[in-house]
Coordinates of C-alpha atoms and ligand atoms in Angstrom, one line a residue:
X682 CA 16.8 146.0 -72.0
X683 CA 15.4 142.8 -71.0
X684 CA 12.9 142.6 -67.9
X685 CA 15.8 141.6 -65.6
X686 CA 17.9 144.5 -66.5
X687 CA 15.1 146.9 -66.5
X688 CA 14.1 145.6 -63.0
X689 CA 17.6 146.2 -61.9
X690 CA 17.5 149.8 -63.0
X691 CA 14.4 150.6 -60.9
X692 CA 13.6 148.0 -58.2
X693 CA 14.7 147.5 -54.8
X694 CA 13.9 143.8 -53.7
X695 CA 13.1 142.7 -50.3
X696 CA 16.0 140.5 -48.5
X697 CA 18.0 141.2 -51.3
X698 CA 21.7 142.3 -51.2
X699 CA 21.1 144.3 -54.6
X700 CA 24.8 145.1 -55.3
X701 CA 25.7 141.1 -55.3
X702 CA 22.4 139.4 -55.9
X703 CA 22.0 137.5 -59.2
X704 CA 19.6 139.5 -61.5
X705 CA 16.1 137.9 -60.6
X706 CA 14.2 135.8 -63.0
X707 CA 11.1 137.4 -64.9
X708 CA 8.0 135.2 -64.2
X709 CA 5.6 135.7 -67.2
X710 CA 2.8 132.9 -66.3
X711 CA 2.2 130.7 -63.7
X712 CA -0.1 127.6 -63.3
X713 CA -0.5 124.8 -60.8
X714 CA 2.9 124.6 -59.1
X715 CA 4.7 125.7 -62.0
X716 CA 6.3 129.1 -62.8
X717 CA 6.9 130.0 -66.4
X718 CA 10.2 132.6 -67.2
X719 CA 10.3 134.9 -69.8
X720 CA 13.2 132.9 -71.3
X721 CA 10.9 129.9 -71.7
X722 CA 12.1 128.1 -68.1
X723 CA 9.9 126.3 -66.1
X724 CA 10.1 126.0 -62.3
X725 CA 8.4 124.1 -59.8
X726 CA 7.3 126.4 -57.0
X727 CA 8.5 124.2 -54.0
X728 CA 8.2 127.1 -51.4
X729 CA 4.8 128.0 -52.5
X730 CA 5.9 131.6 -53.3
X731 CA 7.1 132.5 -49.8
X732 CA 4.5 129.8 -48.1
X733 CA 1.6 131.7 -49.3
X734 CA 0.3 129.6 -52.2
X735 CA -2.3 126.8 -51.3
X736 CA -4.1 125.7 -54.5
X737 CA -1.5 126.9 -57.4
X738 CA -1.0 130.0 -59.5
X739 CA -3.7 131.7 -61.4
X740 CA -6.1 129.3 -60.1
X741 CA -9.3 129.6 -62.4
X742 CA -11.8 129.5 -59.9
X743 CA -10.2 132.0 -57.5
X744 CA -9.6 134.0 -60.8
X745 CA -13.0 133.9 -61.6
X746 CA -14.4 134.9 -58.0
X747 CA -11.7 137.8 -57.8
X748 CA -13.1 139.3 -61.3
X749 CA -16.7 139.0 -60.3
X750 CA -16.2 141.0 -56.9
X751 CA -13.9 143.6 -59.3
X752 CA -17.0 144.1 -61.2
X753 CA -19.3 144.7 -58.3
X754 CA -17.2 146.5 -55.6
X755 CA -13.5 146.8 -55.6
X756 CA -13.1 148.6 -52.4
X757 CA -15.1 150.5 -49.8
X758 CA -14.1 152.3 -46.7
X759 CA -14.3 149.9 -43.6
X760 CA -15.4 151.9 -40.8
X761 CA -19.1 152.9 -40.9
X762 CA -19.4 150.6 -43.9
X763 CA -19.4 147.0 -44.7
X764 CA -19.8 144.5 -47.7
X765 CA -20.9 140.9 -48.0
X766 CA -17.5 139.5 -48.8
X767 CA -16.0 140.6 -45.7
X768 CA -19.2 139.5 -43.3
X769 CA -19.4 136.1 -45.3
X770 CA -15.7 135.6 -45.0
X771 CA -15.5 136.4 -41.2
X772 CA -18.5 134.2 -40.9
X773 CA -17.1 131.2 -42.6
X774 CA -13.5 131.8 -40.9
X775 CA -15.1 131.4 -37.6
X776 CA -16.6 128.3 -38.5
X777 CA -13.2 126.6 -39.4
X778 CA -11.2 128.3 -36.5
X779 CA -10.5 126.5 -33.4
X780 CA -12.9 127.0 -30.8
X781 CA -13.2 130.2 -28.7
X782 CA -12.8 132.6 -31.5
X783 CA -15.6 135.0 -32.0
X784 CA -14.3 138.2 -33.7
X785 CA -12.3 138.9 -37.0
X786 CA -10.5 142.2 -37.2
X787 CA -9.1 142.4 -40.8
X788 CA -5.6 144.0 -42.0
X789 CA -3.2 143.5 -44.9
X790 CA -0.5 141.2 -44.3
X791 CA 1.0 138.9 -41.4
X792 CA 2.9 141.5 -39.8
X793 CA -0.1 143.6 -39.4
X794 CA -2.1 140.7 -38.1
X795 CA 0.6 140.2 -35.3
X796 CA 0.7 144.1 -34.6
X797 CA -3.1 144.2 -34.5
X798 CA -2.6 141.0 -32.1
X799 CA -0.5 142.6 -29.8
X800 CA -2.3 145.9 -29.5
X801 CA -5.4 144.0 -28.5
X802 CA -3.6 141.9 -26.3
X803 CA -1.9 145.0 -24.5
X804 CA -4.9 147.2 -24.2
X805 CA -6.8 144.6 -23.0
X806 CA -5.2 144.9 -19.7
X807 CA -5.0 148.6 -20.1
X808 CA -8.8 148.8 -20.6
X809 CA -9.5 146.5 -17.9
X810 CA -7.8 149.0 -15.7
X811 CA -4.5 146.5 -15.0
X812 CA -1.8 147.5 -17.3
X813 CA 0.7 145.0 -17.8
X814 CA 4.0 145.5 -19.6
X815 CA 5.7 142.2 -20.7
X816 CA 5.3 139.9 -23.6
X817 CA 6.8 136.7 -23.8
X818 CA 8.0 135.0 -27.0
X819 CA 10.4 132.1 -28.0
X820 CA 14.0 133.0 -28.9
X821 CA 14.2 132.1 -32.4
X822 CA 11.1 133.1 -33.6
X823 CA 9.8 135.2 -36.6
X824 CA 6.5 137.3 -36.4
X825 CA 7.2 139.8 -39.0
X826 CA 9.2 143.2 -40.2
X827 CA 7.4 145.9 -38.7
X828 CA 8.8 147.1 -35.6
X829 CA 6.2 146.0 -33.2
X830 CA 6.6 142.3 -34.9
X831 CA 10.4 142.5 -35.2
X832 CA 10.6 143.2 -31.3
X833 CA 8.8 139.7 -30.3
X834 CA 10.8 138.0 -33.1
X835 CA 14.6 136.9 -32.7
X836 CA 17.6 139.5 -32.3
X837 CA 19.0 138.3 -35.6
X838 CA 21.5 139.7 -38.2
X839 CA 18.1 141.1 -39.8
X840 CA 17.0 143.3 -37.2
X841 CA 20.6 144.3 -35.7
X842 CA 20.3 148.0 -36.8
X843 CA 17.4 148.1 -34.7
X844 CA 17.8 146.4 -31.8
X845 CA 18.1 149.6 -29.9
X846 CA 14.6 150.6 -31.1
X847 CA 12.8 147.6 -30.1
X848 CA 10.7 147.0 -27.0
X849 CA 12.2 144.6 -24.5
X850 CA 10.5 141.0 -24.9
X851 CA 11.2 138.2 -22.3
X852 CA 12.5 135.4 -24.9
X853 CA 12.0 131.8 -23.8
X854 CA 13.8 128.7 -25.4
X855 CA 12.1 127.0 -28.2
X856 CA 11.3 123.5 -26.4
X857 CA 12.5 121.4 -29.0
X858 CA 12.7 117.7 -28.1
X859 CA 14.6 117.3 -25.2
X860 CA 14.3 120.9 -24.2
X861 CA 10.9 120.9 -23.1
X862 CA 11.1 121.1 -19.3
X863 CA 13.7 123.9 -19.4
X864 CA 11.2 126.2 -21.4
X865 CA 8.5 125.2 -19.1
X866 CA 10.5 126.4 -16.3
X867 CA 11.6 129.7 -18.2
X868 CA 7.9 130.7 -18.8
X869 CA 6.7 129.8 -15.2
X870 CA 9.5 132.0 -14.1
X871 CA 8.3 135.1 -16.0
X872 CA 4.9 134.3 -15.1
X873 CA 5.6 134.2 -11.3
X874 CA 7.3 137.4 -11.7
X875 CA 4.2 139.0 -13.0
X876 CA 3.5 141.7 -15.4
X877 CA 3.2 139.6 -18.5
X878 CA 0.4 140.7 -20.7
X879 CA 0.8 138.0 -23.4
X880 CA 2.4 135.0 -24.7
X881 CA 3.0 135.1 -28.6
X882 CA 4.1 131.9 -30.4
X883 CA 4.4 130.3 -33.8
X884 CA 2.4 126.8 -32.9
X885 CA 4.5 123.4 -33.6
X886 CA 6.4 125.0 -36.6
X887 CA 8.9 128.2 -36.4
X888 CA 9.3 128.8 -40.1
X889 CA 12.0 131.5 -40.5
X890 CA 14.3 129.9 -37.6
X891 CA 14.6 127.0 -40.0
X892 CA 11.3 124.9 -39.7
X893 CA 12.4 124.3 -36.1
X894 CA 9.4 121.8 -34.8
X895 CA 8.1 120.9 -31.2
X896 CA 5.3 118.9 -30.0
X897 CA 1.7 119.8 -29.3
X898 CA 2.2 118.3 -25.7
X899 CA 4.7 120.8 -24.5
X900 CA 3.0 123.5 -26.1
X901 CA -0.5 122.5 -24.4
X902 CA 1.6 122.4 -21.0
X903 CA 3.0 126.0 -21.9
X904 CA -0.4 127.2 -22.6
X905 CA -1.6 125.8 -19.3
X906 CA 1.0 127.8 -17.4
X907 CA -0.4 131.1 -19.4
X908 CA -4.0 130.0 -18.4
X909 CA -3.2 129.6 -14.9
X910 CA -1.7 132.9 -14.8
X911 CA -4.0 134.9 -16.7
X912 CA -1.6 135.5 -19.6
X913 CA -3.3 136.1 -22.8
X914 CA -1.9 133.7 -25.5
X915 CA -1.6 134.8 -29.1
X916 CA -1.3 131.8 -31.8
X917 CA 0.8 133.3 -34.8
X918 CA -0.7 131.1 -37.6
X919 CA 0.6 133.0 -40.4
X920 CA 2.4 130.3 -41.6
X921 CA 0.8 127.2 -40.4
X922 CA -2.7 127.9 -41.0
X923 CA -5.0 126.6 -43.7
X924 CA -3.7 123.1 -43.9
X925 CA -0.1 123.6 -43.9
X926 CA 0.6 121.4 -40.8
X927 CA -1.8 118.5 -41.9
X928 CA -4.6 119.9 -40.1
X929 CA -6.5 123.4 -40.8
X930 CA -4.6 125.1 -38.1
X931 CA -1.7 124.1 -36.1
X932 CA -3.9 124.8 -32.8
X933 CA -6.2 121.9 -33.9
X934 CA -3.4 119.6 -32.4
X935 CA -3.7 121.2 -29.2
X936 CA -6.2 120.8 -26.0
X937 CA -5.9 124.3 -24.8
X938 CA -6.9 127.2 -27.4
X939 CA -5.5 130.6 -27.7
X940 CA -7.3 133.8 -27.0
X941 CA -6.0 135.4 -30.2
X942 CA -5.0 134.5 -33.7
X943 CA -3.1 135.7 -36.5
X944 CA -3.5 134.9 -40.1
X945 CA -2.1 135.8 -43.5
X946 CA -0.4 133.9 -46.2
X947 CA -2.7 131.0 -46.9
X948 CA -5.6 133.3 -45.8
X949 CA -6.1 134.0 -49.7
X950 CA -4.8 131.1 -51.2
X951 CA -1.6 133.4 -52.0
X952 CA -4.0 135.5 -54.1
X953 CA -4.3 138.9 -52.6
X954 CA -2.6 140.3 -49.8
X955 CA -4.6 140.0 -46.4
X956 CA -4.2 139.7 -43.0
X957 CA -6.8 138.8 -40.0
X958 CA -6.7 138.6 -36.6
X959 CA -9.2 136.8 -34.7
X960 CA -10.2 137.2 -30.9
X961 CA -11.9 135.6 -28.3
X962 CA -15.2 137.1 -26.9
X963 CA -13.1 137.8 -23.8
X964 CA -10.7 140.0 -25.8
X965 CA -13.4 141.5 -27.6
X966 CA -15.4 142.4 -24.6
X967 CA -12.8 144.1 -22.7
X968 CA -13.1 147.0 -25.7
X969 CA -16.9 147.4 -25.4
X970 CA -17.5 150.5 -23.3
X971 CA -19.1 153.9 -23.3
X972 CA -15.7 155.2 -22.8
X973 CA -14.2 156.1 -26.5
X974 CA -10.9 155.5 -25.2
X975 CA -11.3 152.2 -24.9
X976 CA -11.6 151.6 -28.8
X977 CA -9.2 149.7 -30.7
X978 CA -7.6 152.5 -32.8
X979 CA -6.0 150.8 -35.7
X980 CA -7.0 150.4 -39.0
X981 CA -5.9 150.6 -42.7
X982 CA -6.7 152.4 -46.0
X983 CA -7.3 148.8 -47.4
X984 CA -8.9 146.9 -44.0
X985 CA -11.3 144.2 -45.6
X986 CA -10.6 144.9 -49.1
X987 CA -13.7 142.9 -50.9
X988 CA -11.2 141.6 -53.5
X989 CA -9.2 140.2 -51.1
X990 CA -12.1 138.7 -49.2
X991 CA -13.4 137.2 -52.2
X992 CA -10.0 135.9 -52.9
X993 CA -10.2 134.2 -49.4
X994 CA -13.8 132.7 -49.9
X995 CA -12.8 131.2 -53.0
X996 CA -9.6 129.8 -51.3
X997 CA -11.6 128.5 -48.7
X998 CA -13.8 126.4 -50.9
X999 CA -11.1 125.0 -52.5
X1000 CA -9.5 124.2 -49.4
X1001 CA -12.5 122.5 -48.1
X1002 CA -13.1 120.2 -50.9
X1003 CA -12.3 116.4 -50.1
X1004 CA -10.1 116.4 -53.3
X1005 CA -7.9 119.3 -51.8
X1006 CA -7.7 117.2 -48.3
X1007 CA -6.6 113.9 -50.0
X1008 CA -3.7 116.2 -51.6
X1009 CA -2.7 117.3 -48.4
X1010 CA -2.7 113.5 -46.7
X1011 CA -1.0 112.4 -50.0
X1012 CA 2.0 115.3 -49.5
X1013 CA 2.0 114.1 -46.0
X1014 CA 2.5 110.4 -46.8
X1015 CA 5.1 111.1 -49.5
X1016 CA 6.9 113.4 -47.4
X1017 CA 7.2 110.8 -45.0
X1018 CA 8.6 108.4 -47.2
X1019 CA 11.2 110.6 -48.7
X1020 CA 12.2 111.7 -44.9
X1021 CA 12.5 108.0 -44.3
X1022 CA 14.9 107.3 -47.3
X1023 CA 17.3 109.8 -46.3
X1024 CA 17.6 110.4 -42.8
X1025 CA 20.3 108.1 -42.3
X1026 CA 22.4 109.5 -44.9
X1027 CA 26.0 110.8 -43.3
X1028 CA 25.3 114.5 -44.8
X1029 CA 21.7 114.6 -43.3
X1030 CA 22.0 116.1 -39.8
X1031 CA 18.2 115.8 -39.3
X1032 CA 14.7 115.4 -41.1
X1033 CA 11.8 117.3 -39.8
X1034 CA 8.3 116.9 -40.9
X1035 CA 4.9 118.6 -40.1
X1036 CA 2.0 117.9 -42.6
X1037 CA 2.9 119.2 -45.9
X1038 CA 6.3 121.0 -44.3
X1039 CA 9.4 118.8 -44.6
X1040 CA 12.8 120.3 -43.5
X1041 CA 16.2 118.5 -44.3
X1042 CA 19.0 119.9 -42.1
X1043 CA 22.4 119.3 -43.7
X1044 CA 25.4 118.5 -41.4
X1045 CA 27.6 121.2 -42.8
X1046 CA 28.1 123.5 -39.6
X1047 CA 27.3 126.4 -41.7
X1048 CA 24.0 127.7 -40.5
X1049 CA 24.1 131.2 -41.4
X1050 CA 21.7 132.6 -44.1
X1051 CA 24.8 134.2 -45.5
X1052 CA 27.0 131.0 -46.3
X1053 CA 28.1 130.1 -49.7
X1054 CA 26.6 126.6 -49.1
X1055 CA 22.9 128.4 -49.1
X1056 CA 23.9 130.2 -52.3
X1057 CA 25.2 127.1 -54.0
X1058 CA 22.2 124.7 -52.9
X1059 CA 19.9 128.0 -54.1
X1060 CA 21.2 128.2 -57.6
X1061 CA 21.3 124.5 -57.9
X1062 CA 17.8 123.9 -57.1
X1063 CA 16.9 126.7 -60.0
X1064 CA 19.6 125.2 -62.4
X1065 CA 17.4 122.1 -61.9
X1066 CA 13.9 123.8 -62.3
X1067 CA 13.1 123.5 -59.0
X1068 CA 12.9 126.9 -56.5
X1069 CA 14.1 125.9 -53.2
X1070 CA 15.3 128.5 -51.0
X1071 CA 17.5 127.1 -48.2
X1072 CA 17.6 128.8 -44.8
X1073 CA 21.2 128.3 -44.3
X1074 CA 22.3 124.5 -44.4
X1075 CA 18.3 123.7 -43.7
X1076 CA 16.3 123.3 -47.0
X1077 CA 12.6 122.7 -47.0
X1078 CA 9.7 122.0 -49.1
X1079 CA 6.2 123.8 -48.4
X1080 CA 4.6 122.8 -51.8
X1081 CA 0.9 124.0 -53.1
X1082 CA -1.3 121.4 -52.4
X1083 CA -1.7 120.8 -56.0
X1084 CA 1.5 119.7 -56.8
X1085 CA 1.6 116.3 -58.5
X1086 CA 3.5 113.0 -57.6
X1087 CA 6.0 113.6 -60.7
X1088 CA 6.9 116.9 -59.5
X1089 CA 7.2 116.0 -55.9
X1090 CA 9.7 113.4 -57.1
X1091 CA 11.6 116.1 -59.2
X1092 CA 11.8 118.2 -56.0
X1093 CA 13.0 115.3 -53.9
X1094 CA 15.4 114.2 -56.7
X1095 CA 17.2 117.8 -56.3
X1096 CA 17.5 117.6 -52.8
X1097 CA 19.3 114.2 -53.3
X1098 CA 21.7 116.0 -55.5
X1099 CA 21.8 118.9 -52.9
X1100 CA 23.0 116.1 -50.4
X1101 CA 25.9 115.3 -52.9
X1102 CA 27.2 118.7 -52.9
X1103 CA 27.5 118.8 -49.3
X1104 CA 29.2 115.7 -49.4
X1105 CA 31.7 117.6 -51.3
X1106 CA 31.1 116.2 -54.7
X1107 CA 32.6 119.4 -56.4
X1108 CA 31.2 118.1 -60.1
X1109 CA 28.5 120.7 -59.9
X1110 CA 30.0 123.9 -60.6
X1111 CA 29.5 127.1 -58.5
X1112 CA 26.8 129.3 -59.7
X1113 CA 27.2 130.8 -63.2
X1114 CA 29.1 134.1 -62.2
X1115 CA 27.8 135.8 -65.6
X1116 CA 24.2 135.6 -64.0
X1117 CA 25.9 137.9 -61.0
X1118 CA 25.6 141.4 -61.0
X1119 CA 28.6 143.3 -59.5
Ligands
PLP1432 C1 5.5 135.4 -42.8 C2 5.2 135.4 -41.4 C3 5.2 136.6 -40.9 C4 5.0 138.0 -41.6 O1 3.7 138.2 -42.6 P1 4.1 139.1 -43.8 O2 2.8 139.1 -44.6 O3 5.3 138.5 -44.3 O4 4.1 140.4 -42.9 C5 4.2 136.5 -39.5 N1 4.6 135.5 -38.6 C6 4.9 134.4 -39.3 C7 4.9 133.2 -38.7 C8 5.4 134.2 -40.8 O5 5.7 133.2 -41.1

């Protein structure tokens, strides 16, 4: 049996209909923006392995730092104990986070970072003796797959079986260009009705919604409404953090800063699973008390894992290098040129860009994640050596910052090819049915 068949016998993959999905591609090695499969093929990782990878695969510097940490201290209970990597990482995170953040709470991934943020916000009001029940979120948002995170995320096909178990959330529309005033009105209405504990948002880019973008100006106005009505604000920077949007955090484009920030994905450069939730002094202070009931009773077995923190520190060293910052600028410039070259094509409904994130929305009308077009485009990319995971009719690039110009050109070329498929060019065959498992 080959690796893919052995996988198929024992593994249940995420976001995968195991009955109909093609066998997974076994990857045996990674280097830079490239992934190498067991059958000798090479793929450009244009989605940074689900938006996590910043500096390329198997980066030698991160590997060295992780190895050193593994040989020193692999893990220690994080209540009653601490260790140098967690302390240094928290200190350095606070130096690069938007102003106003003063404490770091570690967890394991983006969903848990969001759970922690919401528990902080809800308990904040409870600790102050003025409990508030409501949470405001964007209608199309995505904040993770655990129950609390699902509750504040879009009511989509992905979560339909759980809808009746999810707590009620006040949804406002995403303030895409032209819709700004409407969203502000909706938020003001909820704010005036009162009882709102927090507003959680993906700043500037809603990833899973299809790289939907809106301006810093309108977000600033929303945050202003929250401040006027004492609503806590939670920036979910899980995807947008660590240079993705062209600045270290998407919040760096804003005048108003959030009370709480969620981080994961790029937090360790894509090396280790780690989540972090930062809080302002105001939030933190509300938990200080002689009354033990006011404690934030939340934690995970691997909270503050030293190896993950070491990976985070190493990734931050690389991120802050001038060389990496230049790469981010280079990707931005090249994306913009590519966007300009395709935006007038009849098959292209819209091109959106924010920093290193580029999204091309094809004019096909098939927005469903479950559409055939999505599967065809996905297979087309793989057949041409590029990993791109379309969200329905939206194709996006979130590359590792080390991607070369030649590799970027190959990715752009594949997207041009996809545009021809959308335009009805039937010369490209449907996915090779022999690779589909039934
Ligand atoms: C991916 C993502 C999450 C969830 O992170 P996981 O590590 O997959 O649990 C939360 N919020 C946003 C904005 C994300 O993109």
